[in-house]
Coordinates of C-alpha atoms in Angstrom, one line a residue:
X1 CA 153.5 -76.5 106.2
X2 CA 151.8 -75.5 109.5
X3 CA 154.8 -73.4 110.5
X4 CA 154.7 -71.5 107.2
X5 CA 150.9 -70.9 107.5
X6 CA 151.4 -69.6 111.1
X7 CA 154.1 -67.3 109.9
X8 CA 151.9 -65.8 107.1
X9 CA 148.9 -65.4 109.5
X10 CA 151.1 -63.7 112.1
X11 CA 152.5 -61.3 109.5
X12 CA 149.1 -60.4 108.1
X13 CA 147.6 -59.9 111.6
X14 CA 150.5 -57.6 112.7
X15 CA 150.5 -55.6 109.5
X16 CA 146.6 -55.4 109.5
X17 CA 146.5 -54.1 113.1
X18 CA 149.1 -51.4 112.3
X19 CA 147.5 -50.3 109.1
X20 CA 144.0 -50.2 110.6
X21 CA 145.2 -48.1 113.5
X22 CA 146.9 -45.8 111.0
X23 CA 143.8 -45.5 108.8
X24 CA 141.5 -44.7 111.8
X25 CA 143.9 -42.0 113.1
X26 CA 144.2 -40.6 109.6
X27 CA 140.4 -40.3 109.5
X28 CA 140.3 -38.4 112.8
X29 CA 143.1 -36.1 111.7
X30 CA 141.4 -35.4 108.4
X31 CA 138.1 -34.7 110.2
X32 CA 139.8 -32.2 112.6
X33 CA 141.5 -30.4 109.8
X34 CA 138.4 -30.2 107.6
X35 CA 136.5 -27.8 109.8
X36 CA 134.6 -25.1 107.9
X37 CA 136.1 -26.1 104.5
X38 CA 132.6 -27.1 103.4
X39 CA 131.9 -23.4 102.9
X40 CA 133.2 -22.3 99.4
X41 CA 133.9 -18.8 100.8
X42 CA 135.9 -20.0 103.9
X43 CA 139.2 -18.9 102.6
X44 CA 137.9 -15.3 102.4
X45 CA 136.1 -15.3 105.8
X46 CA 137.9 -14.1 108.9
X47 CA 136.6 -13.7 112.5
X48 CA 137.5 -10.6 114.4
X49 CA 138.6 -11.4 118.0
X50 CA 139.6 -8.9 120.7
X51 CA 142.2 -8.9 123.4
X52 CA 141.7 -6.5 126.3
X53 CA 144.7 -5.0 128.0
X54 CA 144.7 -3.1 131.3
X55 CA 147.8 -1.4 132.6
X56 CA 149.7 -3.1 129.7
X57 CA 148.7 -6.6 130.8
X58 CA 146.5 -8.9 128.8
X59 CA 143.5 -9.7 130.9
X60 CA 140.9 -11.1 128.5
X61 CA 141.6 -12.8 125.1
X62 CA 138.0 -13.1 123.7
X63 CA 136.8 -14.9 120.7
X64 CA 133.9 -12.5 120.3
X65 CA 134.0 -8.7 119.8
X66 CA 132.1 -5.5 120.0
X67 CA 128.7 -5.0 118.3
X68 CA 129.8 -1.9 116.3
X69 CA 132.8 -3.5 114.5
X70 CA 130.9 -5.0 111.6
X71 CA 129.2 -1.8 110.3
X72 CA 132.3 0.3 110.9
X73 CA 134.5 -2.2 109.0
X74 CA 132.2 -2.2 106.0
X75 CA 132.4 1.6 106.0
X76 CA 136.2 1.9 106.6
X77 CA 137.8 -1.0 104.8
X78 CA 137.6 -1.3 101.0
X79 CA 138.8 -4.9 101.3
X80 CA 135.6 -5.9 103.0
X81 CA 132.8 -7.3 100.9
X82 CA 130.3 -8.1 103.7
X83 CA 130.3 -8.6 107.5
X84 CA 127.9 -10.0 110.1
X85 CA 127.3 -10.1 113.9
X86 CA 126.0 -13.1 115.9
X87 CA 125.0 -13.0 119.5
X88 CA 124.4 -16.4 121.2
X89 CA 121.4 -16.8 123.4
X90 CA 119.0 -19.4 124.9
X91 CA 115.3 -19.4 125.7
X92 CA 112.2 -21.4 125.7
X93 CA 110.7 -21.6 122.3
X94 CA 107.2 -22.9 121.6
X95 CA 104.7 -23.6 118.8
X96 CA 101.5 -22.9 120.7
X97 CA 99.3 -24.2 117.8
X98 CA 100.8 -27.7 118.2
X99 CA 101.5 -27.4 122.0
X100 CA 105.3 -28.0 121.3
X101 CA 107.9 -26.5 123.6
X102 CA 111.7 -26.9 123.8
X103 CA 114.5 -25.2 125.7
X104 CA 116.9 -24.0 123.0
X105 CA 120.5 -23.2 123.9
X106 CA 122.0 -22.8 120.4
X107 CA 120.2 -19.7 119.1
X108 CA 121.9 -16.7 117.5
X109 CA 120.6 -13.2 116.9
X110 CA 122.1 -12.3 113.6
X111 CA 122.4 -9.7 110.8
X112 CA 120.7 -10.6 107.5
X113 CA 124.2 -10.6 105.9
X114 CA 124.9 -13.9 107.7
X115 CA 123.3 -15.7 104.8
X116 CA 125.8 -14.1 102.4
X117 CA 128.9 -14.6 104.6
X118 CA 128.2 -18.2 105.5
X119 CA 126.8 -19.1 102.1
X120 CA 123.5 -20.3 103.5
X121 CA 121.1 -21.2 100.7
X122 CA 117.5 -21.1 102.0
X123 CA 115.4 -24.1 101.1
X124 CA 112.3 -21.9 101.8
X125 CA 111.9 -18.1 102.1
X126 CA 113.4 -15.0 100.6
X127 CA 117.0 -14.4 101.6
X128 CA 116.7 -10.6 100.9
X129 CA 114.1 -10.1 103.7
X130 CA 114.3 -13.2 105.8
X131 CA 116.3 -11.5 108.7
X132 CA 115.6 -7.8 108.0
X133 CA 113.6 -6.0 110.7
X134 CA 112.4 -7.4 114.0
X135 CA 110.5 -10.5 115.1
X136 CA 111.7 -12.9 112.5
X137 CA 113.3 -16.4 112.8
X138 CA 115.0 -18.9 110.5
X139 CA 115.0 -22.6 111.2
X140 CA 117.3 -25.4 110.2
X141 CA 115.6 -28.3 108.4
X142 CA 115.8 -30.4 111.6
X143 CA 114.3 -27.6 113.7
X144 CA 111.5 -27.0 111.2
X145 CA 110.6 -30.7 111.5
X146 CA 110.8 -30.6 115.3
X147 CA 108.4 -27.7 115.7
X148 CA 106.1 -28.2 112.6
X149 CA 106.3 -31.8 111.7
X150 CA 105.4 -32.2 108.0
X151 CA 103.7 -28.8 107.9
X152 CA 105.1 -25.9 105.8
X153 CA 106.6 -23.6 108.5
X154 CA 106.9 -20.5 106.3
X155 CA 104.8 -17.7 107.7
X156 CA 103.8 -19.5 110.9
X157 CA 104.6 -18.2 114.4
X158 CA 106.9 -19.4 117.2
X159 CA 106.9 -17.8 120.6
X160 CA 109.8 -16.9 122.8
X161 CA 109.2 -17.3 126.5
X162 CA 111.8 -15.6 128.7
X163 CA 111.4 -14.5 132.3
X164 CA 107.7 -14.2 132.2
X165 CA 107.6 -12.4 128.8
X166 CA 106.3 -13.7 125.5
X167 CA 107.4 -12.5 122.1
X168 CA 106.0 -14.0 118.8
X169 CA 108.4 -14.6 115.9
X170 CA 107.4 -15.2 112.3
X171 CA 109.2 -18.0 110.5
X172 CA 110.6 -16.4 107.4
X173 CA 112.9 -19.2 106.1
X174 CA 114.4 -22.6 106.4
X175 CA 118.1 -23.4 105.9
X176 CA 120.0 -26.8 105.6
X177 CA 121.5 -28.2 108.7
X178 CA 125.1 -27.1 109.1
X179 CA 127.8 -29.9 108.8
X180 CA 129.2 -31.3 112.0
X181 CA 132.6 -30.0 111.1
X182 CA 131.6 -26.4 111.7
X183 CA 133.3 -24.3 114.4
X184 CA 130.0 -22.4 114.7
X185 CA 126.9 -24.5 114.8
X186 CA 123.5 -22.8 115.0
X187 CA 120.0 -24.3 114.6
X188 CA 118.0 -21.1 114.7
X189 CA 118.7 -17.6 113.6
X190 CA 116.7 -14.7 115.0
X191 CA 116.8 -11.3 113.3
X192 CA 119.3 -8.9 115.0
X193 CA 116.7 -6.2 115.6
X194 CA 114.7 -8.7 117.6
X195 CA 117.4 -8.6 120.3
X196 CA 116.9 -4.9 120.6
X197 CA 113.2 -5.6 121.2
X198 CA 114.1 -8.0 124.1
X199 CA 116.6 -5.7 125.8
X200 CA 114.5 -2.6 125.2
X201 CA 116.9 -0.7 122.9
X202 CA 114.8 -1.1 119.7
X203 CA 114.3 2.3 118.0
X204 CA 116.7 4.1 120.5
X205 CA 118.9 6.6 118.6
X206 CA 121.8 5.6 120.8
X207 CA 121.4 1.8 120.6
X208 CA 124.1 0.0 122.6
X209 CA 123.8 -2.9 120.1
X210 CA 125.2 -0.5 117.5
X211 CA 127.5 1.8 119.5
X212 CA 128.8 0.0 122.6
X213 CA 132.6 -0.7 122.8
X214 CA 132.7 -2.4 126.2
X215 CA 130.2 -5.1 125.2
X216 CA 132.3 -7.9 123.7
X217 CA 129.8 -10.7 123.3
X218 CA 129.2 -10.5 119.5
X219 CA 130.9 -12.9 117.1
X220 CA 132.0 -10.8 114.1
X221 CA 132.7 -12.3 110.7
X222 CA 134.1 -10.4 107.8
X223 CA 134.0 -11.6 104.2
X224 CA 136.9 -10.2 102.2
X225 CA 136.7 -9.4 98.5
X226 CA 139.9 -11.5 97.9
X227 CA 142.0 -13.9 99.8
X228 CA 145.1 -11.8 99.1
X229 CA 143.5 -8.9 101.1
X230 CA 144.1 -10.8 104.4
X231 CA 147.6 -9.3 105.1
X232 CA 146.6 -5.8 104.3
X233 CA 143.4 -6.0 106.2
X234 CA 145.2 -7.3 109.3
X235 CA 147.8 -4.6 109.1
X236 CA 145.1 -1.9 109.3
X237 CA 143.4 -3.2 112.4
X238 CA 145.8 -1.6 115.0
X239 CA 145.1 1.9 113.5
X240 CA 141.4 1.2 113.3
X241 CA 141.0 0.3 117.0
X242 CA 143.3 3.1 118.1
X243 CA 141.1 5.6 116.2
X244 CA 137.8 4.5 117.7
X245 CA 138.8 3.3 121.2
X246 CA 142.4 3.2 122.4
X247 CA 143.2 6.9 121.7
X248 CA 140.1 8.2 123.4
X249 CA 141.0 10.4 126.4
X250 CA 139.2 8.3 129.0
X251 CA 140.8 5.1 127.8
X252 CA 144.2 6.6 127.6
X253 CA 143.8 7.8 131.2
X254 CA 142.7 4.4 132.4
X255 CA 145.4 2.6 130.3
X256 CA 142.6 0.5 128.9
X257 CA 143.3 -0.8 125.4
X258 CA 142.0 -3.3 122.9
X259 CA 143.8 -5.3 120.3
X260 CA 141.9 -6.8 117.4
X261 CA 143.0 -10.2 116.1
X262 CA 142.0 -11.5 112.6
X263 CA 141.5 -15.3 112.6
X264 CA 140.9 -17.0 109.2
X265 CA 137.8 -19.2 109.6
X266 CA 139.4 -22.5 108.6
X267 CA 142.0 -22.0 111.4
X268 CA 139.5 -21.3 114.2
X269 CA 138.8 -24.9 115.3
X270 CA 142.5 -25.9 115.7
X271 CA 144.3 -22.6 116.4
X272 CA 141.9 -20.3 118.4
X273 CA 141.9 -20.9 122.1
X274 CA 140.3 -17.7 123.5
X275 CA 137.5 -17.5 126.1
X276 CA 134.0 -17.5 124.8
X277 CA 134.6 -19.8 121.9
X278 CA 131.3 -20.7 120.2
X279 CA 132.0 -24.4 120.4
X280 CA 134.8 -26.5 122.1
X281 CA 137.8 -26.3 119.8
X282 CA 140.5 -28.9 118.9
X283 CA 144.2 -28.5 119.2
X284 CA 146.6 -28.4 116.2
X285 CA 149.6 -29.8 118.2
X286 CA 147.6 -32.8 119.4
X287 CA 146.3 -33.5 115.9
X288 CA 149.8 -33.3 114.4
X289 CA 151.1 -35.5 117.2
X290 CA 148.4 -38.1 116.5
X291 CA 149.4 -38.0 112.8
X292 CA 153.0 -38.8 113.8
X293 CA 151.8 -41.6 116.1
X294 CA 149.9 -43.2 113.2
X295 CA 153.1 -43.3 111.2
X296 CA 155.0 -44.8 114.2
X297 CA 152.4 -47.5 114.6
X298 CA 152.4 -48.6 111.0
X299 CA 156.2 -48.3 111.0
X300 CA 156.4 -50.7 114.0
X301 CA 154.2 -53.1 112.0
X302 CA 156.6 -53.0 109.1
X303 CA 159.7 -53.4 111.2
X304 CA 158.1 -56.4 112.9
X305 CA 157.4 -57.9 109.4
X306 CA 161.1 -57.3 108.4
X307 CA 162.3 -58.9 111.6
X308 CA 160.1 -62.0 111.1
X309 CA 161.2 -62.3 107.5
X310 CA 164.9 -62.2 108.4
X311 CA 164.3 -64.5 111.3
X312 CA 163.2 -67.2 108.9
X313 CA 166.4 -66.7 106.8
X314 CA 167.8 -70.1 107.8
X315 CA 164.7 -71.9 106.4
X316 CA 164.6 -69.7 103.3
X317 CA 168.4 -70.0 102.7
X318 CA 168.1 -73.7 101.6
X319 CA 165.3 -72.6 99.2
X320 CA 167.6 -69.9 97.8
X321 CA 170.5 -72.3 97.5
X322 CA 168.5 -74.8 95.5
X323 CA 167.1 -72.1 93.2
X324 CA 170.5 -70.7 92.5
X325 CA 171.9 -74.1 91.7
X326 CA 169.0 -74.5 89.3
X327 CA 170.0 -71.3 87.6
X328 CA 168.0 -68.5 89.3
X329 CA 169.6 -65.1 89.2
X330 CA 169.8 -62.7 92.2
X331 CA 167.5 -60.2 90.5
X332 CA 164.8 -62.9 90.0
X333 CA 165.0 -63.9 93.6
X334 CA 164.7 -60.2 94.7
X335 CA 161.7 -59.9 92.5
X336 CA 160.2 -63.0 94.0
X337 CA 160.7 -61.8 97.6
X338 CA 159.4 -58.3 96.8
X339 CA 156.3 -59.8 95.2
X340 CA 155.7 -61.9 98.4
X341 CA 156.0 -58.8 100.4
X342 CA 153.6 -56.9 98.2
X343 CA 151.1 -59.8 98.4
X344 CA 151.3 -60.1 102.2
X345 CA 150.9 -56.3 102.6
X346 CA 148.0 -56.3 100.1
X347 CA 146.2 -59.0 102.1
X348 CA 147.0 -57.1 105.3
X349 CA 145.6 -53.9 103.8
X350 CA 142.4 -55.8 102.8
X351 CA 142.0 -57.1 106.4
X352 CA 142.8 -53.6 107.8
X353 CA 140.1 -52.0 105.6
X354 CA 137.5 -54.4 107.0
X355 CA 138.7 -53.6 110.5
X356 CA 138.6 -49.9 109.9
X357 CA 135.0 -50.1 108.5
X358 CA 134.0 -52.2 111.4
X359 CA 135.6 -50.2 114.2
X360 CA 134.8 -46.7 112.7
X361 CA 131.7 -46.0 114.9
X362 CA 133.3 -47.2 118.2
X363 CA 136.4 -45.3 117.4
X364 CA 134.4 -42.1 116.8
X365 CA 132.7 -42.5 120.2
X366 CA 136.1 -43.1 121.8
X367 CA 137.6 -40.0 120.1
X368 CA 134.5 -37.9 120.9
X369 CA 134.0 -36.9 117.3
X370 CA 131.0 -37.8 115.0
X371 CA 133.1 -39.6 112.4
X372 CA 130.0 -41.4 111.0
X373 CA 129.0 -45.0 110.6
X374 CA 131.0 -45.5 107.3
X375 CA 134.8 -45.1 107.2
X376 CA 135.7 -42.2 104.9
X377 CA 138.9 -40.5 104.1
X378 CA 139.5 -37.5 101.8
X379 CA 141.3 -38.1 98.5
X380 CA 144.4 -36.2 99.7
X381 CA 144.7 -38.4 102.7
X382 CA 144.2 -41.5 100.6
X383 CA 147.1 -40.3 98.4
X384 CA 149.3 -39.7 101.5
X385 CA 148.4 -43.1 102.9
X386 CA 149.0 -45.0 99.6
X387 CA 152.4 -43.2 99.4
X388 CA 153.3 -44.3 102.9
X389 CA 151.9 -47.8 102.2
X390 CA 153.9 -48.4 99.0
X391 CA 157.1 -46.9 100.6
X392 CA 156.7 -49.1 103.7
X393 CA 155.9 -52.2 101.6
X394 CA 159.0 -51.6 99.4
X395 CA 161.4 -50.9 102.3
X396 CA 160.1 -53.7 104.6
X397 CA 160.5 -56.2 101.7
X398 CA 163.7 -54.9 100.3
X399 CA 166.1 -55.7 103.2
X400 CA 165.0 -59.4 103.6
X401 CA 165.1 -59.7 99.8
X402 CA 168.7 -58.4 99.6
X403 CA 169.8 -60.6 102.5
X404 CA 168.2 -63.8 101.3
X405 CA 169.1 -63.4 97.6
X406 CA 172.8 -62.8 98.6
X407 CA 173.4 -66.2 100.1
X408 CA 176.0 -68.3 98.3
X409 CA 174.5 -71.7 97.4
X410 CA 177.7 -73.8 98.1
X411 CA 177.9 -72.5 101.7
X412 CA 174.2 -72.9 102.3
X413 CA 173.9 -76.4 101.0
X414 CA 177.0 -77.5 103.0
X415 CA 175.4 -76.0 106.2
X416 CA 178.1 -73.4 106.6
X417 CA 175.3 -70.7 106.8
X418 CA 174.2 -71.8 110.3
X419 CA 177.0 -69.9 111.9
X420 CA 176.7 -66.8 109.7
X421 CA 176.4 -63.4 111.3
X422 CA 175.2 -61.8 108.0
X423 CA 172.8 -58.9 108.6
X424 CA 172.7 -59.4 112.4
X425 CA 173.6 -55.8 113.2
X426 CA 170.7 -54.5 111.0
X427 CA 168.2 -56.9 112.7
X428 CA 169.4 -55.8 116.1
X429 CA 169.1 -52.2 115.2
X430 CA 165.5 -52.8 113.9
X431 CA 164.5 -54.6 117.1
X432 CA 166.0 -52.0 119.3
X433 CA 164.2 -49.2 117.3
X434 CA 160.9 -51.2 117.4
X435 CA 161.1 -51.6 121.2
X436 CA 162.2 -48.0 121.8
X437 CA 159.2 -46.6 119.9
X438 CA 156.9 -49.1 121.6
X439 CA 158.2 -48.1 125.0
X440 CA 157.9 -44.4 124.2
X441 CA 154.3 -44.8 123.1
X442 CA 153.4 -47.0 126.2
X443 CA 155.2 -44.5 128.5
X444 CA 153.3 -41.6 126.9
X445 CA 150.0 -43.4 127.4
X446 CA 150.7 -44.1 131.0
X447 CA 151.8 -40.5 131.7
X448 CA 148.6 -39.2 130.0
X449 CA 146.4 -41.6 132.0
X450 CA 148.1 -40.7 135.3
X451 CA 147.8 -37.0 134.5
X452 CA 144.1 -37.4 133.8
X453 CA 143.6 -39.5 136.9
X454 CA 145.4 -36.8 138.9
X455 CA 143.2 -34.0 137.6
X456 CA 140.0 -36.1 138.3
X457 CA 141.1 -36.8 141.9
X458 CA 142.1 -33.3 142.9
X459 CA 140.0 -31.3 145.4
X460 CA 138.0 -28.7 143.6
X461 CA 137.3 -26.5 146.6
X462 CA 133.6 -27.3 146.2
X463 CA 131.6 -30.4 147.1
X464 CA 129.8 -31.8 144.0
X465 CA 129.7 -35.5 144.7
X466 CA 126.0 -35.6 145.7
X467 CA 124.9 -32.6 143.8
X468 CA 122.2 -32.8 141.1
X469 CA 122.1 -29.9 138.6
X470 CA 118.9 -28.7 137.0
X471 CA 119.0 -26.1 134.3
X472 CA 115.9 -23.8 133.9
X473 CA 114.3 -23.2 130.6
X474 CA 115.1 -19.5 130.4
X475 CA 118.0 -18.7 132.7
X476 CA 118.7 -15.4 134.5
X477 CA 115.7 -15.7 136.9
X478 CA 117.6 -17.7 139.5
X479 CA 116.3 -15.5 142.3
X480 CA 112.8 -14.9 141.0
X481 CA 109.4 -15.9 142.5
X482 CA 109.2 -19.1 140.4
X483 CA 112.5 -20.2 141.8
X484 CA 111.2 -19.6 145.4
X485 CA 108.2 -21.8 144.9
X486 CA 110.3 -24.5 143.3
X487 CA 112.8 -24.5 146.1
X488 CA 110.1 -24.9 148.7
X489 CA 108.6 -27.9 146.8
X490 CA 112.1 -29.5 146.5
X491 CA 113.1 -29.0 150.1
X492 CA 110.0 -30.9 151.1
X493 CA 111.2 -33.9 149.2
X494 CA 112.7 -36.8 151.1
X495 CA 116.5 -37.1 150.7
X496 CA 117.1 -33.4 149.7
X497 CA 119.6 -31.8 152.1
X498 CA 119.8 -28.3 150.5
X499 CA 119.0 -26.4 147.3
X500 CA 120.8 -23.4 145.9
X501 CA 120.6 -21.4 142.7
X502 CA 123.2 -19.4 140.7
X503 CA 123.4 -17.6 137.4
X504 CA 125.6 -20.3 135.9
X505 CA 126.5 -23.9 136.8
X506 CA 129.8 -24.3 138.7
X507 CA 132.5 -25.2 136.3
X508 CA 130.9 -23.6 133.2
X509 CA 132.8 -20.7 131.5
X510 CA 131.7 -17.5 133.3
X511 CA 131.3 -14.6 130.9
X512 CA 129.5 -12.1 133.1
X513 CA 132.1 -9.4 133.8
X514 CA 132.5 -5.7 134.4
X515 CA 135.2 -3.3 135.7
X516 CA 135.8 -3.2 139.4
X517 CA 138.0 -1.0 141.6
X518 CA 138.8 -0.6 145.3
X519 CA 137.9 3.1 145.8
X520 CA 140.2 3.5 148.9
X521 CA 143.2 2.0 147.2
X522 CA 146.2 3.9 148.6
X523 CA 148.2 3.1 145.5
X524 CA 145.8 5.1 143.4
X525 CA 143.2 4.2 140.9
X526 CA 143.4 0.6 139.7
X527 CA 140.6 -0.9 137.6
X528 CA 140.2 -4.7 137.2
X529 CA 137.9 -6.5 134.9
X530 CA 136.3 -9.2 137.1
X531 CA 134.2 -12.2 136.2
X532 CA 131.1 -12.7 138.4
X533 CA 128.6 -15.4 139.4
X534 CA 125.2 -14.5 140.8
X535 CA 124.3 -16.6 143.9
X536 CA 121.9 -17.0 146.7
X537 CA 122.7 -17.4 150.4
X538 CA 122.6 -21.2 150.2
X539 CA 125.3 -21.4 147.6
X540 CA 128.4 -21.4 149.9
X541 CA 127.1 -24.0 152.4
X542 CA 125.5 -26.2 149.7
X543 CA 128.8 -26.5 147.9
X544 CA 130.9 -26.7 151.0
X545 CA 133.0 -23.7 150.0
X546 CA 135.3 -22.5 152.8
X547 CA 135.1 -18.8 153.8
X548 CA 138.6 -17.9 155.0
X549 CA 137.7 -14.4 156.1
X550 CA 134.4 -12.5 156.7
X551 CA 131.1 -14.2 156.3
X552 CA 128.5 -15.5 153.9
X553 CA 125.7 -13.3 152.5
X554 CA 122.3 -13.7 154.1
X555 CA 118.7 -12.7 153.3
X556 CA 118.2 -11.4 156.9
X557 CA 120.5 -8.4 156.2
X558 CA 118.9 -6.2 153.5
X559 CA 122.2 -4.5 152.6
X560 CA 123.6 -7.9 151.5
X561 CA 121.7 -7.5 148.3
X562 CA 124.6 -5.2 147.3
X563 CA 127.4 -7.3 148.8
X564 CA 130.0 -9.5 147.2
X565 CA 132.2 -12.4 148.1
X566 CA 135.7 -12.3 146.6
X567 CA 138.0 -15.2 146.0
X568 CA 141.7 -14.9 146.7
X569 CA 142.6 -14.1 143.2
X570 CA 140.2 -11.2 143.1
X571 CA 141.6 -9.9 146.5
X572 CA 145.1 -9.8 145.0
X573 CA 144.0 -8.3 141.7
X574 CA 142.1 -5.4 143.3
X575 CA 145.1 -4.5 145.5
X576 CA 143.9 -5.5 149.0
X577 CA 146.8 -6.2 151.3
X578 CA 144.9 -9.1 152.9
X579 CA 141.5 -10.8 152.8

């Protein structure tokens, strides 16, 4: 009796562990594949990305694009219903009336058409005028609560503070918080014209925010009139960019070309891996691989169940022999064993569901995804899982049923069954397959772990072990007077060895770039787009960066204000024969 109870508990535990792992991985896969599908227009929305080529070589694949694309596409393409531009920014935002200030890093300057393209329904405000003109701001529900508490924010004023300047913004609307499975997440939307006020181009007849081709920092989204227009629209993009940029004489002479890429919005999270992505993206291959691993894990559990069931064949054989002597037919025995398999798998599924609900939050933290506190799975994935579960239950129970029900009662009751080799080759194959899959999964885990450990232990070329990073509220003024006063105060603090400032934190994606060329290049004119970091003279020694040729910049030499330090890649790209 105890042996049978132990067998049942072992089977249920093994199956439940495999099914729970499968369900949790299914949830992760479903979440990764659900990005942007909350928007009912998502199948008609595409993002325009640009690839820059110099001398026939791809140098920058960029998720954002030029500011003039959206209005030109509305004008040139009959397939386009609407389009919008978004420019990401950060600044210190305050409600002076309540003495509330926050450093905001997820702000977008946007056209008013963003409400139409992204299907944003304002809970307060007029969508027709909410982002038209300058000095207007829309808040998410959470942001409205953060700055105004329970007050009605409509019509009230928030103030931008950036590099010593103040600009009041009128709150003209509130929109619902975007779902977490959005590739583009914004909390505040500022009217596009306001950006012109900040950079000083507002009212200028030649506004770079409307005409510039070499400024590729604007996310451009196009809403097509019909899903079927995608292919035709994509086919027209090469001629469009040739007309406006590639075929211009100066660009032809410099062999400077752009290629526009159309990316359907539901595909962005898993399939777009350009620089300047709005948010960290996932990876379609990794997600598909995890889906396959989930099937392997639950498959191992069923193989284990089959092996345990057939391993007990000697004990069950006597039962089968007695039942057959009493008149039981083979079909009845098969039905009995299949029913046992279904009951065991059903109990295991119940236990697995409890495990999945209990482990959902820790699993989400481990996976780095906000899966929620309650286990949820879309209907389509439930259908897939139930199909896999029923197939696995049937197949894992079928083989033991056929083996056990096929025993001859005379041989069994005489004990001749003990030396039988019936079904051994199948059991051996199942065991070998089970161990092979387990070894592959364990080996893969070890390889990934060692690879991550290798990356974390490599020398970065910069000393960051005892470095504390402080981000200012506005950015850009890393060499201003406020920074000078701050550095003097910090240097007087016990335990501080040095302090330095830069336009970006080491390791962050650098997006500040422009064209450079070596004017005395004997090979002729050669223009290279180069990414840059603004630094002070303490940057190199503070990070322990080795200067292999030349010297560091210094404040004592006035001309160093117009000097640069190149890394080895830049030296090679610009054509210098040596550092």
